[in-house]
DNA sequence: ATAGTTGCAAAGCATTTGCAACAGA
DNA sequence: TCTGTTGCAAATGCTTTGCAACTAT
């Protein structure tokens, strides 16, 4: 994978934010720095960066994918009122995988968990 | 919500199977019983049945939604080799929601978890 | 009677791709 | 130099929708 300016900017923009932008929003941000960048380039790079494990794709509900510059294993929370998505600080439960392997005979590689509810701004 | 023949057949087809068909596959099954049914009808009904809590929509990875006629809360497993999706029999961990509420100040309504790995056929 | 539903076809929207020009190694 | 990458535009694929004809209640 070559180190191109476009790819670098796309990765940087994801790294510096904690919201979880969709491709269109990210494209807008990248465009501030590279006015000629194309949607194709953004999508191609998101896929590549994901396949390399440098970023994560979130498919929450029935909307477009969101992208997360935090590559470490963590869970997500979606506010059902305002729609914001945030990382959860709780540590993922790995014993769960072992428990399921035990009970089912499946070989588990990884899991994800998503929580839904109201964020602190919206609960009041 | 009226009780139409189409809606009934769509729901039945989801209830009788444990695979988790996508809309196109379900459409094919419904078509065996109602040759004139349309895609629009299938999609419209899937959304309505989901909104009523009678079925569940699964958005796993970056493919089209899968649909689950089992409306009870449960987790899912996806085989990374053959792609099959199965329900997991383990009971969902509700203490987790309380724990996260405690740690974060969020109000959690529900959560989902998905496990990925190799099914018993594919692990050998 | 009448409001919800259907079939059909067209539209919508996120994402992917073919291709020629370009650029990083 | 030469293969990977970009920008552009067209294409793809899943899903939604407008509308007139139907149908459950």
Tab-separated table of C-alpha atoms (C1' of nucleotides) in Angstrom:
chain	number	residue	atom	x	y	z
A	1	UNK	CA	0.000	0.000	0.000
A	2	UNK	CA	1.578	3.234	-1.146
A	3	UNK	CA	1.673	6.279	1.023
A	4	UNK	CA	-0.304	8.815	-0.967
A	5	UNK	CA	-1.305	12.262	0.179
A	6	UNK	CA	-4.991	11.468	-0.191
A	7	UNK	CA	-4.762	8.313	1.864
A	8	UNK	CA	-2.813	10.076	4.554
A	9	UNK	CA	-5.332	12.903	4.828
A	10	UNK	CA	-8.268	10.500	4.946
A	11	UNK	CA	-6.627	8.563	7.758
A	12	UNK	CA	-5.676	11.725	9.642
A	13	UNK	CA	-9.197	13.115	9.440
A	14	UNK	CA	-10.516	9.913	10.966
A	15	UNK	CA	-7.853	9.851	13.640
A	16	UNK	CA	-8.441	13.378	14.898
A	17	UNK	CA	-12.174	13.046	15.470
A	18	UNK	CA	-14.270	11.029	17.880
A	19	UNK	CA	-17.503	11.340	16.016
A	20	UNK	CA	-17.994	8.543	13.554
A	21	UNK	CA	-18.549	10.178	10.189
A	22	UNK	CA	-20.145	8.586	7.196
A	23	UNK	CA	-18.306	8.583	3.896
A	24	UNK	CA	-20.074	11.710	2.626
A	25	UNK	CA	-19.186	13.716	5.725
A	26	UNK	CA	-15.602	12.527	5.655
A	27	UNK	CA	-15.390	13.407	1.987
A	28	UNK	CA	-16.427	16.968	2.867
A	29	UNK	CA	-13.710	17.204	5.491
A	30	UNK	CA	-11.027	15.825	3.224
A	31	UNK	CA	-12.157	18.217	0.550
A	32	UNK	CA	-11.202	21.171	2.724
A	33	UNK	CA	-7.635	20.039	2.421
A	34	UNK	CA	-7.709	18.472	-1.043
A	35	UNK	CA	-10.367	20.279	-3.112
A	36	UNK	CA	-9.996	17.929	-6.062
A	37	UNK	CA	-10.420	14.682	-4.137
A	38	UNK	CA	-13.140	12.382	-5.424
A	39	UNK	CA	-15.738	10.194	-3.792
A	40	UNK	CA	-14.203	7.166	-5.453
A	41	UNK	CA	-10.885	7.845	-3.766
A	42	UNK	CA	-12.494	8.218	-0.372
A	43	UNK	CA	-14.437	4.999	-0.696
A	44	UNK	CA	-11.500	3.068	-2.102
A	45	UNK	CA	-9.250	4.175	0.710
A	46	UNK	CA	-11.773	3.541	3.441
A	47	UNK	CA	-12.082	-0.029	2.245
A	48	UNK	CA	-8.334	-0.484	2.041
A	49	UNK	CA	-7.643	1.047	5.435
A	50	UNK	CA	-10.332	-1.143	6.918
A	51	UNK	CA	-8.925	-4.265	5.301
A	52	UNK	CA	-5.527	-3.384	6.768
A	53	UNK	CA	-7.098	-3.053	10.203
A	54	UNK	CA	-6.198	0.629	10.502
A	55	UNK	CA	-9.797	1.797	10.891
A	56	UNK	CA	-13.181	0.219	11.578
A	57	UNK	CA	-16.392	0.238	9.652
A	58	UNK	CA	-19.583	0.446	11.698
A	59	UNK	CA	-22.820	-0.828	10.247
A	60	UNK	CA	-25.372	0.331	12.764
A	61	UNK	CA	-29.028	0.137	11.871
A	62	UNK	CA	-30.127	0.725	8.331
A	63	UNK	CA	-28.165	3.830	7.433
A	64	UNK	CA	-24.886	4.289	5.577
A	65	UNK	CA	-21.741	2.945	7.224
A	66	UNK	CA	-19.926	5.023	9.770
A	67	UNK	CA	-16.139	5.017	10.078
A	68	UNK	CA	-14.041	4.897	13.204
A	69	UNK	CA	-10.379	5.919	13.313
A	70	UNK	CA	-9.975	4.044	16.582
A	71	UNK	CA	-8.808	0.597	15.510
A	72	UNK	CA	-8.789	-0.967	18.975
A	73	UNK	CA	-11.548	-3.333	20.027
A	74	UNK	CA	-14.303	-1.392	21.736
A	75	UNK	CA	-18.063	-1.148	21.863
A	76	UNK	CA	-20.328	1.609	20.607
A	77	UNK	CA	-23.293	3.531	21.840
A	78	UNK	CA	-25.896	5.175	19.608
A	79	UNK	CA	-28.278	7.790	20.942
A	80	UNK	CA	-31.754	7.019	19.667
A	81	UNK	CA	-32.723	10.670	19.941
A	82	UNK	CA	-29.892	12.737	18.470
A	83	UNK	CA	-28.169	9.952	16.564
A	84	UNK	CA	-24.670	10.554	17.904
A	85	UNK	CA	-22.390	7.550	18.120
A	86	UNK	CA	-19.748	7.324	20.803
A	87	UNK	CA	-17.069	4.870	21.848
A	88	UNK	CA	-17.666	3.048	25.111
A	89	UNK	CA	-14.852	2.891	27.615
A	90	UNK	CA	-15.868	-0.441	29.119
A	91	UNK	CA	-13.509	-3.249	28.326
A	92	UNK	CA	-14.836	-5.877	25.929
A	93	UNK	CA	-15.728	-9.155	27.556
A	94	UNK	CA	-13.535	-11.873	26.099
A	95	UNK	CA	-14.832	-14.584	28.425
A	96	UNK	CA	-18.003	-14.423	26.462
A	97	UNK	CA	-16.347	-15.831	23.410
A	98	UNK	CA	-14.981	-18.738	25.393
A	99	UNK	CA	-18.385	-19.372	26.916
A	100	UNK	CA	-20.046	-19.491	23.513
A	101	UNK	CA	-17.333	-21.740	22.098
A	102	UNK	CA	-17.938	-24.100	24.977
A	103	UNK	CA	-21.683	-24.174	24.570
A	104	UNK	CA	-21.914	-24.358	20.809
A	105	UNK	CA	-18.827	-25.874	19.233
A	106	UNK	CA	-18.295	-22.785	17.122
A	107	UNK	CA	-14.831	-21.234	16.761
A	108	UNK	CA	-15.184	-17.558	17.636
A	109	UNK	CA	-12.711	-15.051	16.247
A	110	UNK	CA	-14.193	-11.810	17.477
A	111	UNK	CA	-17.405	-10.103	18.391
A	112	UNK	CA	-18.972	-6.687	18.439
A	113	UNK	CA	-21.584	-5.123	20.648
A	114	UNK	CA	-23.699	-2.057	20.154
A	115	UNK	CA	-25.762	-0.290	22.774
A	116	UNK	CA	-28.749	1.935	22.124
A	117	UNK	CA	-30.447	4.470	24.366
A	118	UNK	CA	-30.298	8.127	25.293
A	119	UNK	CA	-27.109	10.114	25.745
A	120	UNK	CA	-26.637	12.403	28.733
A	121	UNK	CA	-27.791	15.426	26.741
A	122	UNK	CA	-30.960	13.752	25.520
A	123	UNK	CA	-32.034	11.864	28.638
A	124	UNK	CA	-33.303	14.998	30.333
B	1	UNK	CA	-52.062	-2.801	10.195
B	2	UNK	CA	-54.397	-4.842	8.059
B	3	UNK	CA	-54.120	-8.597	7.760
B	4	UNK	CA	-53.374	-9.122	4.083
B	5	UNK	CA	-52.465	-12.379	2.428
B	6	UNK	CA	-49.113	-11.031	1.273
B	7	UNK	CA	-48.147	-9.826	4.727
B	8	UNK	CA	-49.165	-13.121	6.260
B	9	UNK	CA	-47.129	-15.161	3.820
B	10	UNK	CA	-44.079	-12.944	4.273
B	11	UNK	CA	-44.278	-13.357	8.034
B	12	UNK	CA	-44.862	-17.100	7.794
B	13	UNK	CA	-41.892	-17.598	5.520
B	14	UNK	CA	-39.710	-15.840	8.051
B	15	UNK	CA	-41.171	-17.779	10.951
B	16	UNK	CA	-40.611	-21.225	9.480
B	17	UNK	CA	-36.933	-20.827	8.735
B	18	UNK	CA	-33.851	-20.416	10.878
B	19	UNK	CA	-31.609	-19.098	8.176
B	20	UNK	CA	-31.696	-15.329	7.964
B	21	UNK	CA	-32.639	-14.511	4.397
B	22	UNK	CA	-32.076	-11.203	2.678
B	23	UNK	CA	-34.985	-9.484	1.016
B	24	UNK	CA	-34.214	-10.921	-2.405
B	25	UNK	CA	-34.136	-14.493	-1.114
B	26	UNK	CA	-37.317	-13.994	0.867
B	27	UNK	CA	-38.987	-12.496	-2.179
B	28	UNK	CA	-38.147	-15.673	-4.100
B	29	UNK	CA	-39.719	-17.829	-1.384
B	30	UNK	CA	-42.838	-15.718	-1.169
B	31	UNK	CA	-43.101	-15.822	-4.926
B	32	UNK	CA	-43.546	-19.592	-4.833
B	33	UNK	CA	-46.801	-18.985	-3.038
B	34	UNK	CA	-47.822	-15.653	-4.562
B	35	UNK	CA	-46.375	-15.490	-8.087
B	36	UNK	CA	-47.504	-11.902	-8.614
B	37	UNK	CA	-45.976	-10.466	-5.439
B	38	UNK	CA	-43.660	-7.523	-5.946
B	39	UNK	CA	-40.383	-6.443	-4.417
B	40	UNK	CA	-42.035	-3.285	-3.202
B	41	UNK	CA	-44.543	-5.265	-1.200
B	42	UNK	CA	-41.853	-7.402	0.367
B	43	UNK	CA	-39.763	-4.403	1.380
B	44	UNK	CA	-42.727	-2.422	2.648
B	45	UNK	CA	-43.917	-5.294	4.775
B	46	UNK	CA	-40.509	-6.130	6.163
B	47	UNK	CA	-40.199	-2.564	7.387
B	48	UNK	CA	-43.682	-2.572	8.893
B	49	UNK	CA	-43.265	-5.929	10.607
B	50	UNK	CA	-39.937	-4.763	11.984
B	51	UNK	CA	-41.436	-1.514	13.245
B	52	UNK	CA	-44.128	-3.559	14.996
B	53	UNK	CA	-41.461	-5.685	16.656
B	54	UNK	CA	-42.657	-8.854	14.952
B	55	UNK	CA	-39.366	-9.546	13.196
B	56	UNK	CA	-35.802	-8.260	13.405
B	57	UNK	CA	-33.550	-6.685	10.842
B	58	UNK	CA	-29.894	-7.660	10.990
B	59	UNK	CA	-27.271	-5.350	9.564
B	60	UNK	CA	-24.151	-7.457	9.703
B	61	UNK	CA	-21.094	-6.283	7.855
B	62	UNK	CA	-21.452	-4.455	4.596
B	63	UNK	CA	-23.992	-6.565	2.797
B	64	UNK	CA	-27.739	-6.245	2.422
B	65	UNK	CA	-29.881	-6.611	5.542
B	66	UNK	CA	-30.859	-10.031	6.721
B	67	UNK	CA	-34.217	-10.724	8.331
B	68	UNK	CA	-34.991	-12.795	11.385
B	69	UNK	CA	-38.445	-14.128	12.172
B	70	UNK	CA	-37.396	-14.710	15.785
B	71	UNK	CA	-38.403	-11.519	17.550
B	72	UNK	CA	-36.958	-12.405	20.943
B	73	UNK	CA	-33.716	-10.836	22.094
B	74	UNK	CA	-30.800	-13.036	21.119
B	75	UNK	CA	-27.326	-12.811	19.678
B	76	UNK	CA	-26.074	-13.920	16.302
B	77	UNK	CA	-23.136	-15.774	14.890
B	78	UNK	CA	-21.781	-15.352	11.365
B	79	UNK	CA	-19.423	-17.896	9.821
B	80	UNK	CA	-16.605	-16.040	8.130
B	81	UNK	CA	-16.083	-18.931	5.748
B	82	UNK	CA	-19.500	-20.030	4.490
B	83	UNK	CA	-21.421	-16.914	5.470
B	84	UNK	CA	-24.226	-18.664	7.328
B	85	UNK	CA	-25.858	-16.764	10.142
B	86	UNK	CA	-27.262	-18.576	13.147
B	87	UNK	CA	-29.022	-17.648	16.354
B	88	UNK	CA	-27.034	-18.148	19.546
B	89	UNK	CA	-28.698	-19.925	22.436
B	90	UNK	CA	-26.770	-18.092	25.150
B	91	UNK	CA	-28.892	-15.752	27.173
B	92	UNK	CA	-28.204	-12.049	26.603
B	93	UNK	CA	-26.334	-10.371	29.419
B	94	UNK	CA	-28.534	-7.640	30.851
B	95	UNK	CA	-26.141	-6.772	33.668
B	96	UNK	CA	-23.953	-5.301	31.022
B	97	UNK	CA	-26.403	-2.533	30.345
B	98	UNK	CA	-26.545	-1.654	34.029
B	99	UNK	CA	-22.777	-1.640	34.213
B	100	UNK	CA	-22.467	0.738	31.307
B	101	UNK	CA	-25.167	3.017	32.673
B	102	UNK	CA	-23.253	3.143	35.915
B	103	UNK	CA	-19.943	3.958	34.297
B	104	UNK	CA	-21.097	6.422	31.689
B	105	UNK	CA	-24.321	8.165	32.657
B	106	UNK	CA	-25.993	6.973	29.470
B	107	UNK	CA	-29.515	5.543	29.544
B	108	UNK	CA	-29.357	2.188	27.783
B	109	UNK	CA	-32.469	0.741	26.180
B	110	UNK	CA	-31.113	-2.323	24.516
B	111	UNK	CA	-28.029	-3.790	22.939
B	112	UNK	CA	-27.008	-6.268	20.329
B	113	UNK	CA	-24.008	-8.494	19.959
B	114	UNK	CA	-22.642	-10.335	16.976
B	115	UNK	CA	-20.019	-13.031	16.969
B	116	UNK	CA	-17.806	-13.992	14.063
B	117	UNK	CA	-15.764	-17.098	13.473
B	118	UNK	CA	-16.026	-20.547	11.928
B	119	UNK	CA	-19.055	-22.786	12.200
B	120	UNK	CA	-18.700	-26.461	13.081
B	121	UNK	CA	-18.752	-27.471	9.410
B	122	UNK	CA	-16.074	-24.993	8.411
B	123	UNK	CA	-13.665	-25.268	11.336
B	124	UNK	CA	-12.279	-28.590	10.151
C	1	DA	C1'	-67.367	3.676	1.953
C	2	DT	C1'	-62.733	4.457	2.655
C	3	DA	C1'	-58.288	4.230	4.262
C	4	DG	C1'	-54.660	0.871	3.978
C	5	DT	C1'	-52.315	-2.136	0.595
C	6	DT	C1'	-50.748	-3.924	-3.776
C	7	DG	C1'	-48.090	-4.291	-8.343
C	8	DC	C1'	-45.486	-1.885	-11.323
C	9	DA	C1'	-42.017	1.022	-12.802
C	10	DA	C1'	-39.248	4.728	-11.963
C	11	DA	C1'	-36.419	7.037	-8.743
C	12	DG	C1'	-33.092	7.413	-4.908
C	13	DC	C1'	-28.947	6.865	-2.695
C	14	DA	C1'	-24.744	4.728	-1.041
C	15	DT	C1'	-21.130	2.454	-2.976
C	16	DT	C1'	-18.317	0.411	-6.710
C	17	DT	C1'	-15.846	0.310	-10.996
C	18	DG	C1'	-13.631	1.127	-15.866
C	19	DC	C1'	-10.404	3.927	-17.752
C	20	DA	C1'	-6.895	7.121	-18.990
C	21	DA	C1'	-3.779	10.225	-16.717
C	22	DC	C1'	-0.692	10.488	-12.923
C	23	DA	C1'	2.699	9.626	-9.142
C	24	DG	C1'	5.159	7.117	-5.501
C	25	DA	C1'	8.725	3.443	-5.039
D	1	DT	C1'	10.250	2.643	-15.026
D	2	DC	C1'	6.310	0.493	-13.694
D	3	DT	C1'	2.680	-0.789	-10.798
D	4	DG	C1'	-0.513	1.326	-7.557
D	5	DT	C1'	-3.510	5.295	-7.266
D	6	DT	C1'	-6.371	9.170	-8.625
D	7	DG	C1'	-10.371	11.835	-10.694
D	8	DC	C1'	-14.128	11.429	-13.297
D	9	DA	C1'	-18.283	9.582	-14.784
D	10	DA	C1'	-21.000	5.820	-15.521
D	11	DA	C1'	-22.747	1.773	-13.537
D	12	DT	C1'	-24.374	-1.205	-9.851
D	13	DG	C1'	-27.319	-2.900	-6.345
D	14	DC	C1'	-30.281	-2.511	-2.532
D	15	DT	C1'	-34.151	-0.113	-1.132
D	16	DT	C1'	-37.805	3.335	-1.480
D	17	DT	C1'	-41.631	5.663	-3.599
D	18	DG	C1'	-45.561	7.696	-6.724
D	19	DC	C1'	-49.575	6.251	-8.529
D	20	DA	C1'	-53.717	4.053	-10.037
D	21	DA	C1'	-56.137	-0.160	-9.160
D	22	DC	C1'	-57.599	-3.080	-5.501
D	23	DT	C1'	-59.267	-4.920	-0.866
D	24	DA	C1'	-59.872	-5.559	4.088
D	25	DT	C1'	-62.710	-3.758	7.551
